[in-house]
Amino acid sequence: MMINEKFKIQASCTDDFDSEAITVSNARQRILAKINPVSATEQSALYQSLNRVLAQDIISAMNVPGHTNSAMDGYALAGDDLPQTAPRQYKVIGTSFAGRPFNDQCHAGQCVRIMTGAAMPAGTDTVVMQEHVEKITETEIRFAQGHRKSQNVRQAGEDICKGSIVLQKGHTIQAADLGVMASIGIGDITVYRQPRIAFFSTGDELRPVGDTLGTGDIYDSNRYSLHGLLSQLNVETIDLGIVKDKPEDLREAFKNASEIADLVITTGGVSVGEADYVKQIVEEMGEINFWKIAMKPGRPITFGKLGDAAYFGLPGNPVSVMTTFYQFALPAIQRLSGQADRSPLTIRVICTSDLRKRAGRFECQRGILSYNESGQLTVCATGKQGSGILTSMSRANCLILLDDECDGIEAGDSVTVQPFGTYL
Ligand code: AMP
Ligand code: MG
């Protein structure tokens, strides 16, 4: 990466660097090590199973296709009986339809009219497409040389072989998987129970949408962003509303949440301000694993345990909530769901903006991926990157991930981006 002198900034004792802060990847590893996937399973009707996580290997009891069949509308015959040097005439002895096979034997000099998907009749292994055939009478056709034995035929088991593992335990079921399982006749499957995730916002200044704001009040937007993020996932959500910065209220909310959920997520109250009680209370009631991460925007964040439930205390700033969700909560939730571990999709693209960044911490800047005139995928910054500027997240379709060592990007440099939203 090019060193960008224009934006190179030296760390000073007055900035927010913290020598005790741990790296993002270290934090993620520590979190994942503490997450116990939900082990309870349940039966799920195939039709209702999109996005659920398989708790069993899916093994096929049959071949797909179940019988060797035609890939074209045309005429089936023996490949050894194809014309070699000059056009030849054949007798049409019957028709094989999809679902209505032709049951007699086909011999040399003969062929069978065949439709796409129809079973290949005995004595045939090759299909000549109808466009290549000249029809002489209802029962006689002619076509030229130049065809290949076995052409236009789908072999039994060519998609799925009987006895093979089609989908593995831990796989998240996609649209095509529903079709694949249906194609082998499976209508009910065993999946992991969805994790239950309880969340609430903390802050005396927060008012629910619909209320009138007093001086210094703000609407609680974090709960809406979180609701949106969680609703895209395979989880059950429990919205516990707004909780005041009062130790008794927080204790009560944490107790309630940890009894009903596998994971509790809160926003706000985790810094070291006078009204920030979250850390202290979680420490009292459970266990806190770490506290400071070298990441912007995003620190401080808290991860811990409340009884059997895992706990994330995300920052209060609306952008930080979303960036820390993508970096930490999302992989944790995927693990909790029983999904096989996988890295998020990231892409290297050309950045068309200059980006300010200081070395020593990881940054998630908001980016817009788009195609330039030559059809190449590029990313530009959304503009102001403050952690309170939630519209930057709204305009963005990816996070630009800048690692600890990076000390600025000049337009034209390559950067790594993590698409989100519909690409998740
Ligand atoms: P805190 O971490 O509680 O100090 O909050 C940091 C900043 O985020 C403050 O400006 C809060 O007002 C703001 N904030 C906290 N919670 C929310 C919320 N639920 N919705 C919108 N902004 C919030
Ligand atoms: Mg607060």
Tab-separated table of C-alpha atoms and ligand atoms in Angstrom:
chain	number	residue	atom	x	y	z
A	1	MET	CA	0.000	0.000	0.000
A	2	MET	CA	1.283	3.482	-0.825
A	3	ILE	CA	2.236	5.700	2.060
A	4	ASN	CA	0.082	8.763	1.865
A	5	GLU	CA	2.144	11.686	3.103
A	6	LYS	CA	-0.768	14.063	2.776
A	7	PHE	CA	-2.769	12.207	5.393
A	8	LYS	CA	-0.006	10.740	7.484
A	9	ILE	CA	-0.705	11.581	11.102
A	10	GLN	CA	1.530	10.714	14.029
A	11	ALA	CA	0.000	9.263	17.180
A	12	SER	CA	0.353	11.656	20.080
A	13	CYS	CA	-0.274	11.393	23.793
A	14	THR	CA	-3.457	13.422	23.424
A	15	ASP	CA	-5.168	11.141	20.930
A	16	ASP	CA	-7.364	8.170	21.682
A	17	PHE	CA	-4.757	5.464	21.163
A	18	ASP	CA	-4.723	2.892	23.891
A	19	SER	CA	-1.740	0.654	24.448
A	20	GLU	CA	-3.946	-1.912	26.225
A	21	ALA	CA	-6.374	-2.166	23.331
A	22	ILE	CA	-6.459	-5.509	21.519
A	23	THR	CA	-6.734	-6.012	17.773
A	24	VAL	CA	-10.007	-6.706	16.005
A	25	SER	CA	-8.971	-10.177	14.841
A	26	ASN	CA	-7.734	-11.064	18.315
A	27	ALA	CA	-11.023	-9.859	19.794
A	28	ARG	CA	-13.024	-11.831	17.238
A	29	GLN	CA	-11.080	-15.008	18.012
A	30	ARG	CA	-11.599	-14.564	21.731
A	31	ILE	CA	-15.313	-14.019	21.215
A	32	LEU	CA	-15.751	-17.033	18.959
A	33	ALA	CA	-13.892	-19.207	21.450
A	34	LYS	CA	-16.484	-18.286	24.090
A	35	ILE	CA	-19.580	-18.886	21.969
A	36	ASN	CA	-21.293	-22.235	22.432
A	37	PRO	CA	-23.458	-23.016	19.416
A	38	VAL	CA	-27.104	-23.806	20.140
A	39	SER	CA	-27.175	-27.604	20.267
A	40	ALA	CA	-30.949	-28.103	20.450
A	41	THR	CA	-32.454	-29.317	17.205
A	42	GLU	CA	-35.948	-29.460	15.782
A	43	GLN	CA	-37.759	-30.885	12.779
A	44	SER	CA	-38.555	-28.389	10.088
A	45	ALA	CA	-40.776	-28.735	7.029
A	46	LEU	CA	-38.568	-28.220	3.962
A	47	TYR	CA	-40.779	-25.411	2.650
A	48	GLN	CA	-40.238	-23.427	5.887
A	49	SER	CA	-36.487	-24.038	6.132
A	50	LEU	CA	-34.899	-21.170	4.175
A	51	ASN	CA	-31.897	-19.731	6.098
A	52	ARG	CA	-32.068	-22.425	8.789
A	53	VAL	CA	-28.884	-24.318	9.693
A	54	LEU	CA	-28.774	-28.062	9.009
A	55	ALA	CA	-28.181	-30.232	12.076
A	56	GLN	CA	-27.728	-33.371	9.928
A	57	ASP	CA	-25.881	-34.382	6.793
A	58	ILE	CA	-28.325	-34.792	3.917
A	59	ILE	CA	-27.587	-38.101	2.181
A	60	SER	CA	-29.350	-38.969	-1.030
A	61	ALA	CA	-31.219	-42.248	-1.208
A	62	MET	CA	-31.520	-41.916	-4.981
A	63	ASN	CA	-29.820	-40.826	-8.165
A	64	VAL	CA	-30.730	-37.488	-9.735
A	65	PRO	CA	-31.670	-37.749	-12.528
A	66	GLY	CA	-33.225	-41.055	-11.558
A	67	HIS	CA	-33.038	-42.357	-15.141
A	68	THR	CA	-30.869	-41.506	-18.142
A	69	ASN	CA	-32.936	-39.022	-20.147
A	70	SER	CA	-32.931	-36.686	-23.088
A	71	ALA	CA	-31.647	-33.097	-22.769
A	72	MET	CA	-33.397	-32.115	-26.028
A	73	ASP	CA	-36.514	-32.615	-28.088
A	74	GLY	CA	-35.355	-34.872	-30.920
A	75	TYR	CA	-34.752	-38.504	-31.883
A	76	ALA	CA	-33.054	-41.177	-29.772
A	77	LEU	CA	-30.969	-43.917	-31.350
A	78	ALA	CA	-27.846	-45.995	-30.757
A	79	GLY	CA	-24.665	-43.940	-31.046
A	80	ASP	CA	-23.027	-46.808	-32.954
A	81	ASP	CA	-25.769	-46.499	-35.567
A	82	LEU	CA	-25.137	-42.787	-36.389
A	83	PRO	CA	-24.451	-41.898	-40.043
A	84	GLN	CA	-20.704	-41.967	-40.686
A	85	THR	CA	-20.056	-40.575	-44.153
A	86	ALA	CA	-23.384	-39.614	-45.731
A	87	PRO	CA	-26.950	-38.729	-44.643
A	88	ARG	CA	-29.093	-41.733	-43.648
A	89	GLN	CA	-32.731	-42.526	-43.228
A	90	TYR	CA	-34.271	-44.037	-40.034
A	91	LYS	CA	-37.646	-45.499	-39.137
A	92	VAL	CA	-39.449	-43.804	-36.235
A	93	ILE	CA	-40.877	-46.655	-34.118
A	94	GLY	CA	-42.587	-44.658	-31.346
A	95	THR	CA	-42.392	-41.722	-28.934
A	96	SER	CA	-40.937	-41.297	-25.413
A	97	PHE	CA	-42.487	-38.450	-23.392
A	98	ALA	CA	-41.349	-37.078	-20.007
A	99	GLY	CA	-43.296	-39.224	-17.556
A	100	ARG	CA	-44.521	-41.585	-20.332
A	101	PRO	CA	-41.622	-43.745	-21.537
A	102	PHE	CA	-41.392	-45.834	-24.709
A	103	ASN	CA	-41.064	-49.416	-23.526
A	104	ASP	CA	-39.821	-51.325	-26.583
A	105	GLN	CA	-36.328	-52.021	-27.835
A	106	CYS	CA	-34.806	-49.803	-30.531
A	107	HIS	CA	-32.723	-51.600	-33.190
A	108	ALA	CA	-30.281	-50.555	-35.939
A	109	GLY	CA	-31.923	-48.387	-38.607
A	110	GLN	CA	-34.564	-47.300	-36.103
A	111	CYS	CA	-35.035	-44.306	-33.796
A	112	VAL	CA	-37.560	-43.093	-31.209
A	113	ARG	CA	-39.105	-39.617	-31.156
A	114	ILE	CA	-38.119	-38.231	-27.715
A	115	MET	CA	-38.963	-35.146	-25.604
A	116	THR	CA	-36.757	-33.290	-23.110
A	117	GLY	CA	-36.651	-35.161	-19.798
A	118	ALA	CA	-38.045	-38.398	-21.256
A	119	ALA	CA	-36.297	-41.680	-20.353
A	120	MET	CA	-33.959	-43.064	-22.998
A	121	PRO	CA	-35.530	-46.219	-24.524
A	122	ALA	CA	-33.655	-49.538	-24.445
A	123	GLY	CA	-31.099	-49.701	-27.258
A	124	THR	CA	-30.547	-45.914	-27.394
A	125	ASP	CA	-27.810	-43.736	-25.883
A	126	THR	CA	-27.727	-40.681	-28.187
A	127	VAL	CA	-30.177	-37.918	-29.151
A	128	VAL	CA	-30.170	-35.946	-32.399
A	129	MET	CA	-31.983	-32.652	-31.904
A	130	GLN	CA	-35.086	-32.195	-34.051
A	131	GLU	CA	-33.683	-29.057	-35.727
A	132	HIS	CA	-31.032	-31.275	-37.372
A	133	VAL	CA	-33.558	-33.749	-38.712
A	134	GLU	CA	-35.522	-33.772	-41.944
A	135	LYS	CA	-38.951	-35.382	-41.568
A	136	ILE	CA	-39.838	-37.441	-44.633
A	137	THR	CA	-43.115	-39.009	-43.442
A	138	GLU	CA	-44.686	-39.491	-39.998
A	139	THR	CA	-42.532	-42.595	-39.542
A	140	GLU	CA	-39.403	-41.720	-41.511
A	141	ILE	CA	-36.646	-39.195	-40.902
A	142	ARG	CA	-33.249	-38.421	-42.363
A	143	PHE	CA	-30.196	-36.593	-41.013
A	144	ALA	CA	-26.547	-36.091	-41.919
A	145	GLN	CA	-23.273	-37.309	-40.388
A	146	GLY	CA	-21.349	-35.163	-37.855
A	147	HIS	CA	-23.063	-36.292	-34.624
A	148	ARG	CA	-21.347	-37.679	-31.560
A	149	LYS	CA	-22.248	-40.811	-29.585
A	150	SER	CA	-23.916	-39.936	-26.185
A	151	GLN	CA	-24.702	-36.357	-27.201
A	152	ASN	CA	-27.719	-34.549	-25.676
A	153	VAL	CA	-28.212	-37.159	-22.966
A	154	ARG	CA	-28.284	-36.594	-19.191
A	155	GLN	CA	-26.878	-39.598	-17.376
A	156	ALA	CA	-28.634	-41.075	-14.334
A	157	GLY	CA	-26.925	-39.749	-11.168
A	158	GLU	CA	-25.000	-37.028	-13.026
A	159	ASP	CA	-26.316	-34.338	-10.619
A	160	ILE	CA	-26.607	-36.379	-7.407
A	161	CYS	CA	-25.276	-39.877	-6.902
A	162	LYS	CA	-27.216	-42.272	-4.653
A	163	GLY	CA	-25.502	-42.506	-1.220
A	164	SER	CA	-23.604	-39.227	-1.546
A	165	ILE	CA	-23.675	-36.376	1.002
A	166	VAL	CA	-25.565	-33.605	-0.735
A	167	LEU	CA	-25.453	-30.973	2.031
A	168	GLN	CA	-23.411	-31.001	5.198
A	169	LYS	CA	-24.361	-30.427	8.805
A	170	GLY	CA	-23.744	-26.741	9.604
A	171	HIS	CA	-24.788	-25.592	6.143
A	172	THR	CA	-27.169	-22.635	5.945
A	173	ILE	CA	-30.042	-23.511	3.666
A	174	GLN	CA	-30.240	-21.365	0.528
A	175	ALA	CA	-32.973	-21.237	-2.117
A	176	ALA	CA	-31.221	-23.782	-4.357
A	177	ASP	CA	-30.811	-26.159	-1.383
A	178	LEU	CA	-34.576	-26.279	-0.946
A	179	GLY	CA	-34.831	-27.403	-4.565
A	180	VAL	CA	-31.968	-29.887	-4.201
A	181	MET	CA	-33.577	-31.527	-1.157
A	182	ALA	CA	-36.948	-31.613	-2.899
A	183	SER	CA	-35.254	-33.289	-5.896
A	184	ILE	CA	-34.297	-36.230	-3.665
A	185	GLY	CA	-37.718	-36.396	-2.061
A	186	ILE	CA	-36.800	-34.994	1.368
A	187	GLY	CA	-39.686	-33.050	2.888
A	188	ASP	CA	-38.619	-32.767	6.543
A	189	ILE	CA	-35.192	-31.985	7.920
A	190	THR	CA	-33.430	-31.594	11.264
A	191	VAL	CA	-32.197	-28.054	11.894
A	192	TYR	CA	-30.760	-26.241	14.904
A	193	ARG	CA	-33.151	-24.202	16.985
A	194	GLN	CA	-32.834	-20.516	16.091
A	195	PRO	CA	-30.805	-18.560	18.653
A	196	ARG	CA	-32.900	-16.180	20.771
A	197	ILE	CA	-31.447	-12.707	20.851
A	198	ALA	CA	-32.711	-10.114	23.333
A	199	PHE	CA	-31.705	-6.480	22.880
A	200	PHE	CA	-32.288	-3.123	24.486
A	201	SER	CA	-31.002	0.435	24.334
A	202	THR	CA	-29.601	2.202	27.383
A	203	GLY	CA	-29.587	5.948	27.991
A	204	ASP	CA	-31.544	8.572	29.945
A	205	GLU	CA	-31.678	10.752	26.825
A	206	LEU	CA	-33.465	8.159	24.700
A	207	ARG	CA	-37.124	8.468	23.752
A	208	PRO	CA	-39.151	6.055	21.659
A	209	VAL	CA	-40.261	7.148	18.211
A	210	GLY	CA	-43.703	8.767	18.697
A	211	ASP	CA	-42.784	10.671	21.881
A	212	THR	CA	-42.090	14.398	21.998
A	213	LEU	CA	-38.441	15.262	22.588
A	214	GLY	CA	-37.408	17.457	25.534
A	215	THR	CA	-34.170	19.466	25.480
A	216	GLY	CA	-31.233	17.094	25.054
A	217	ASP	CA	-33.432	14.084	24.265
A	218	ILE	CA	-32.902	11.989	21.159
A	219	TYR	CA	-34.890	9.279	19.496
A	220	ASP	CA	-33.698	5.748	20.091
A	221	SER	CA	-32.446	4.807	16.631
A	222	ASN	CA	-30.088	1.996	17.625
A	223	ARG	CA	-32.885	-0.412	18.408
A	224	TYR	CA	-34.248	0.098	14.905
A	225	SER	CA	-30.879	-0.505	13.234
A	226	LEU	CA	-30.368	-3.603	15.374
A	227	HIS	CA	-33.848	-4.845	14.631
A	228	GLY	CA	-33.034	-4.469	10.919
A	229	LEU	CA	-29.693	-6.228	11.205
A	230	LEU	CA	-31.099	-9.105	13.241
A	231	SER	CA	-34.183	-9.541	11.090
A	232	GLN	CA	-31.958	-10.481	8.139
A	233	LEU	CA	-30.576	-13.392	10.118
A	234	ASN	CA	-31.748	-16.814	11.182
A	235	VAL	CA	-32.632	-15.736	14.742
A	236	GLU	CA	-35.592	-15.089	17.003
A	237	THR	CA	-35.505	-11.531	18.361
A	238	ILE	CA	-36.825	-10.128	21.617
A	239	ASP	CA	-36.927	-6.320	21.753
A	240	LEU	CA	-36.809	-5.156	25.377
A	241	GLY	CA	-37.109	-1.445	24.625
A	242	ILE	CA	-35.256	1.397	26.322
A	243	VAL	CA	-33.667	1.093	29.768
A	244	LYS	CA	-32.633	4.146	31.802
A	245	ASP	CA	-29.076	4.641	33.059
A	246	LYS	CA	-30.245	3.481	36.508
A	247	PRO	CA	-28.404	0.563	38.105
A	248	GLU	CA	-31.637	-1.062	39.416
A	249	ASP	CA	-33.346	-0.837	36.027
A	250	LEU	CA	-30.282	-2.174	34.252
A	251	ARG	CA	-29.929	-5.062	36.716
A	252	GLU	CA	-33.555	-6.001	36.217
A	253	ALA	CA	-33.264	-5.795	32.409
A	254	PHE	CA	-30.075	-7.862	32.317
A	255	LYS	CA	-31.580	-10.508	34.575
A	256	ASN	CA	-34.720	-10.757	32.477
A	257	ALA	CA	-32.806	-10.788	29.163
A	258	SER	CA	-30.270	-13.408	30.225
A	259	GLU	CA	-33.035	-15.762	31.358
A	260	ILE	CA	-34.843	-15.756	28.034
A	261	ALA	CA	-32.070	-15.348	25.479
A	262	ASP	CA	-28.971	-17.122	24.164
A	263	LEU	CA	-27.420	-13.747	23.416
A	264	VAL	CA	-28.089	-10.316	24.882
A	265	ILE	CA	-27.109	-7.177	22.957
A	266	THR	CA	-27.277	-3.687	24.422
A	267	THR	CA	-26.153	-0.339	23.068
A	268	GLY	CA	-24.733	2.604	24.980
A	269	GLY	CA	-23.487	3.017	28.505
A	270	VAL	CA	-20.219	1.122	28.039
A	271	SER	CA	-17.845	4.083	28.026
A	272	VAL	CA	-16.432	5.555	31.200
A	273	GLY	CA	-18.884	8.443	31.574
A	274	GLU	CA	-20.583	9.025	34.909
A	275	ALA	CA	-23.824	7.394	33.809
A	276	ASP	CA	-22.149	4.391	32.170
A	277	TYR	CA	-23.047	1.549	34.532
A	278	VAL	CA	-23.249	-1.296	32.077
A	279	LYS	CA	-19.740	-2.659	32.519
A	280	GLN	CA	-19.936	-2.537	36.301
A	281	ILE	CA	-23.301	-4.319	36.419
A	282	VAL	CA	-22.342	-7.041	33.964
A	283	GLU	CA	-19.199	-7.635	35.984
A	284	GLU	CA	-21.342	-7.984	39.117
A	285	MET	CA	-23.842	-10.336	37.493
A	286	GLY	CA	-21.637	-12.299	35.145
A	287	GLU	CA	-18.296	-12.047	33.451
A	288	ILE	CA	-16.648	-9.494	31.184
A	289	ASN	CA	-14.008	-10.743	28.786
A	290	PHE	CA	-12.519	-7.601	27.406
A	291	TRP	CA	-13.071	-3.994	27.088
A	292	LYS	CA	-11.020	-2.029	24.584
A	293	ILE	CA	-10.490	-2.765	20.919
A	294	ALA	CA	-8.180	-0.901	18.558
A	295	MET	CA	-10.952	-0.120	16.132
A	296	LYS	CA	-12.676	2.948	14.793
A	297	PRO	CA	-15.539	3.465	14.987
A	298	GLY	CA	-16.296	0.915	17.598
A	299	ARG	CA	-14.607	1.243	20.868
A	300	PRO	CA	-15.474	0.727	23.582
A	301	ILE	CA	-17.268	-2.581	23.307
A	302	THR	CA	-17.911	-5.211	25.913
A	303	PHE	CA	-18.227	-8.933	25.504
A	304	GLY	CA	-19.091	-11.276	28.307
A	305	LYS	CA	-21.424	-13.801	29.819
A	306	LEU	CA	-24.618	-13.336	31.798
A	307	GLY	CA	-25.410	-16.774	33.169
A	308	ASP	CA	-25.611	-19.058	30.140
A	309	ALA	CA	-26.233	-16.171	27.755
A	310	ALA	CA	-23.460	-14.482	25.798
A	311	TYR	CA	-23.432	-10.713	26.026
A	312	PHE	CA	-22.405	-7.868	23.718
A	313	GLY	CA	-22.379	-4.309	25.042
A	314	LEU	CA	-22.078	-2.299	21.847
A	315	PRO	CA	-21.192	1.401	21.873
A	316	GLY	CA	-23.952	4.016	21.872
A	317	ASN	CA	-22.923	5.834	18.721
A	318	PRO	CA	-25.238	4.745	15.931
A	319	VAL	CA	-22.531	4.002	13.338
A	320	SER	CA	-20.386	2.161	15.884
A	321	VAL	CA	-23.347	-0.063	16.692
A	322	MET	CA	-23.478	-1.222	13.094
A	323	THR	CA	-19.740	-1.566	12.470
A	324	THR	CA	-19.186	-3.533	15.682
A	325	PHE	CA	-22.230	-5.638	14.829
A	326	TYR	CA	-20.691	-6.605	11.481
A	327	GLN	CA	-17.222	-7.230	12.909
A	328	PHE	CA	-18.125	-9.087	16.115
A	329	ALA	CA	-21.809	-9.807	16.672
A	330	LEU	CA	-22.465	-11.214	13.199
A	331	PRO	CA	-19.747	-13.910	13.294
A	332	ALA	CA	-20.766	-14.709	16.877
A	333	ILE	CA	-24.412	-15.120	15.870
A	334	GLN	CA	-23.428	-17.288	12.920
A	335	ARG	CA	-21.476	-19.510	15.291
A	336	LEU	CA	-24.330	-19.534	17.808
A	337	SER	CA	-26.677	-20.666	15.023
A	338	GLY	CA	-24.581	-23.769	14.396
A	339	GLN	CA	-23.189	-22.490	11.090
A	340	ALA	CA	-19.843	-23.818	10.008
A	341	ASP	CA	-17.299	-20.999	10.552
A	342	ARG	CA	-16.665	-18.957	7.447
A	343	SER	CA	-14.999	-15.627	6.826
A	344	PRO	CA	-17.170	-12.768	5.637
A	345	LEU	CA	-17.083	-12.057	1.906
A	346	THR	CA	-14.451	-9.409	1.221
A	347	ILE	CA	-13.299	-8.020	-2.131
A	348	ARG	CA	-10.195	-6.069	-3.221
A	349	VAL	CA	-11.225	-3.077	-5.311
A	350	ILE	CA	-9.778	0.253	-6.432
A	351	CYS	CA	-10.669	3.116	-4.117
A	352	THR	CA	-11.530	6.344	-5.929
A	353	SER	CA	-11.357	8.554	-2.804
A	354	ASP	CA	-8.484	9.708	-0.602
A	355	LEU	CA	-9.042	8.243	2.882
A	356	ARG	CA	-7.655	9.675	6.082
A	357	LYS	CA	-6.411	7.075	8.517
A	358	ARG	CA	-3.760	6.801	11.172
A	359	ALA	CA	-1.737	3.662	11.755
A	360	GLY	CA	-2.248	1.658	14.941
A	361	ARG	CA	-5.884	0.674	14.750
A	362	PHE	CA	-8.358	-0.978	12.449
A	363	GLU	CA	-10.917	1.222	10.747
A	364	CYS	CA	-14.239	0.500	9.084
A	365	GLN	CA	-15.000	3.408	6.794
A	366	ARG	CA	-18.273	3.551	4.934
A	367	GLY	CA	-18.055	2.973	1.209
A	368	ILE	CA	-20.173	2.857	-1.909
A	369	LEU	CA	-19.342	0.096	-4.357
A	370	SER	CA	-20.227	0.901	-7.945
A	371	TYR	CA	-19.062	0.229	-11.493
A	372	ASN	CA	-16.981	2.787	-13.378
A	373	GLU	CA	-17.317	3.505	-17.125
A	374	SER	CA	-15.135	0.523	-18.025
A	375	GLY	CA	-17.323	-1.833	-15.981
A	376	GLN	CA	-14.764	-2.209	-13.194
A	377	LEU	CA	-15.993	-2.405	-9.597
A	378	THR	CA	-14.665	0.515	-7.525
A	379	VAL	CA	-15.387	1.972	-4.108
A	380	CYS	CA	-15.643	5.576	-2.939
A	381	ALA	CA	-16.082	6.934	0.577
A	382	THR	CA	-19.518	8.158	1.676
A	383	GLY	CA	-18.117	11.456	2.871
A	384	LYS	CA	-18.080	12.429	6.543
A	385	GLN	CA	-17.107	9.427	8.628
A	386	GLY	CA	-18.072	10.525	12.174
A	387	SER	CA	-19.479	7.753	14.360
A	388	GLY	CA	-22.698	9.721	14.858
A	389	ILE	CA	-23.359	10.169	11.135
A	390	LEU	CA	-25.776	7.309	10.588
A	391	THR	CA	-26.763	8.520	7.121
A	392	SER	CA	-23.233	7.489	6.053
A	393	MET	CA	-24.269	3.906	6.805
A	394	SER	CA	-27.519	4.428	4.973
A	395	ARG	CA	-25.721	5.643	1.827
A	396	ALA	CA	-23.093	2.901	2.053
A	397	ASN	CA	-23.291	-0.627	0.692
A	398	CYS	CA	-19.977	-1.802	2.106
A	399	LEU	CA	-17.409	-1.221	4.815
A	400	ILE	CA	-13.913	-0.290	3.673
A	401	LEU	CA	-11.667	-2.317	5.979
A	402	LEU	CA	-8.365	-0.572	6.706
A	403	ASP	CA	-5.973	-2.651	8.766
A	404	ASP	CA	-3.875	-1.466	11.673
A	405	GLU	CA	-0.740	-0.621	9.655
A	406	CYS	CA	-2.495	1.446	6.975
A	407	ASP	CA	-1.839	5.162	7.382
A	408	GLY	CA	-4.048	6.563	4.668
A	409	ILE	CA	-5.236	5.738	1.185
A	410	GLU	CA	-4.744	7.749	-1.973
A	411	ALA	CA	-7.294	7.585	-4.762
A	412	GLY	CA	-6.185	4.748	-7.052
A	413	ASP	CA	-4.964	2.443	-4.237
A	414	SER	CA	-6.589	-0.959	-3.732
A	415	VAL	CA	-8.602	-1.531	-0.572
A	416	THR	CA	-10.500	-4.450	0.963
A	417	VAL	CA	-14.249	-4.014	1.271
A	418	GLN	CA	-16.909	-6.021	3.064
A	419	PRO	CA	-20.246	-5.680	1.277
A	420	PHE	CA	-23.316	-5.696	3.506
A	421	GLY	CA	-27.080	-5.640	3.284
A	422	THR	CA	-28.266	-7.760	0.397
A	423	TYR	CA	-24.754	-9.211	-0.068
A	424	LEU	CA	-24.443	-10.424	3.524
B	1	AMP	P1	-22.905	6.264	25.280
B	1	AMP	O1	-22.055	5.135	24.805
B	1	AMP	O2	-24.076	5.814	26.087
B	1	AMP	O3	-22.113	7.325	25.951
B	1	AMP	O4	-23.495	6.931	23.967
B	1	AMP	C1	-22.677	7.515	22.995
B	1	AMP	C2	-23.475	8.399	22.072
B	1	AMP	O5	-24.434	7.607	21.355
B	1	AMP	C3	-24.274	9.468	22.781
B	1	AMP	O6	-24.246	10.642	22.002
B	1	AMP	C4	-25.658	8.885	22.831
B	1	AMP	O7	-26.654	9.868	22.932
B	1	AMP	C5	-25.740	8.147	21.537
B	1	AMP	N1	-26.689	7.039	21.677
B	1	AMP	C6	-26.676	6.121	22.654
B	1	AMP	N2	-27.691	5.267	22.524
B	1	AMP	C7	-28.359	5.638	21.418
B	1	AMP	C8	-29.528	5.136	20.752
B	1	AMP	N3	-30.184	4.041	21.219
B	1	AMP	N4	-29.940	5.748	19.637
B	1	AMP	C9	-29.275	6.818	19.161
B	1	AMP	N5	-28.165	7.340	19.732
B	1	AMP	C10	-27.720	6.779	20.863
B	2	MG	MG	-25.344	6.660	27.362
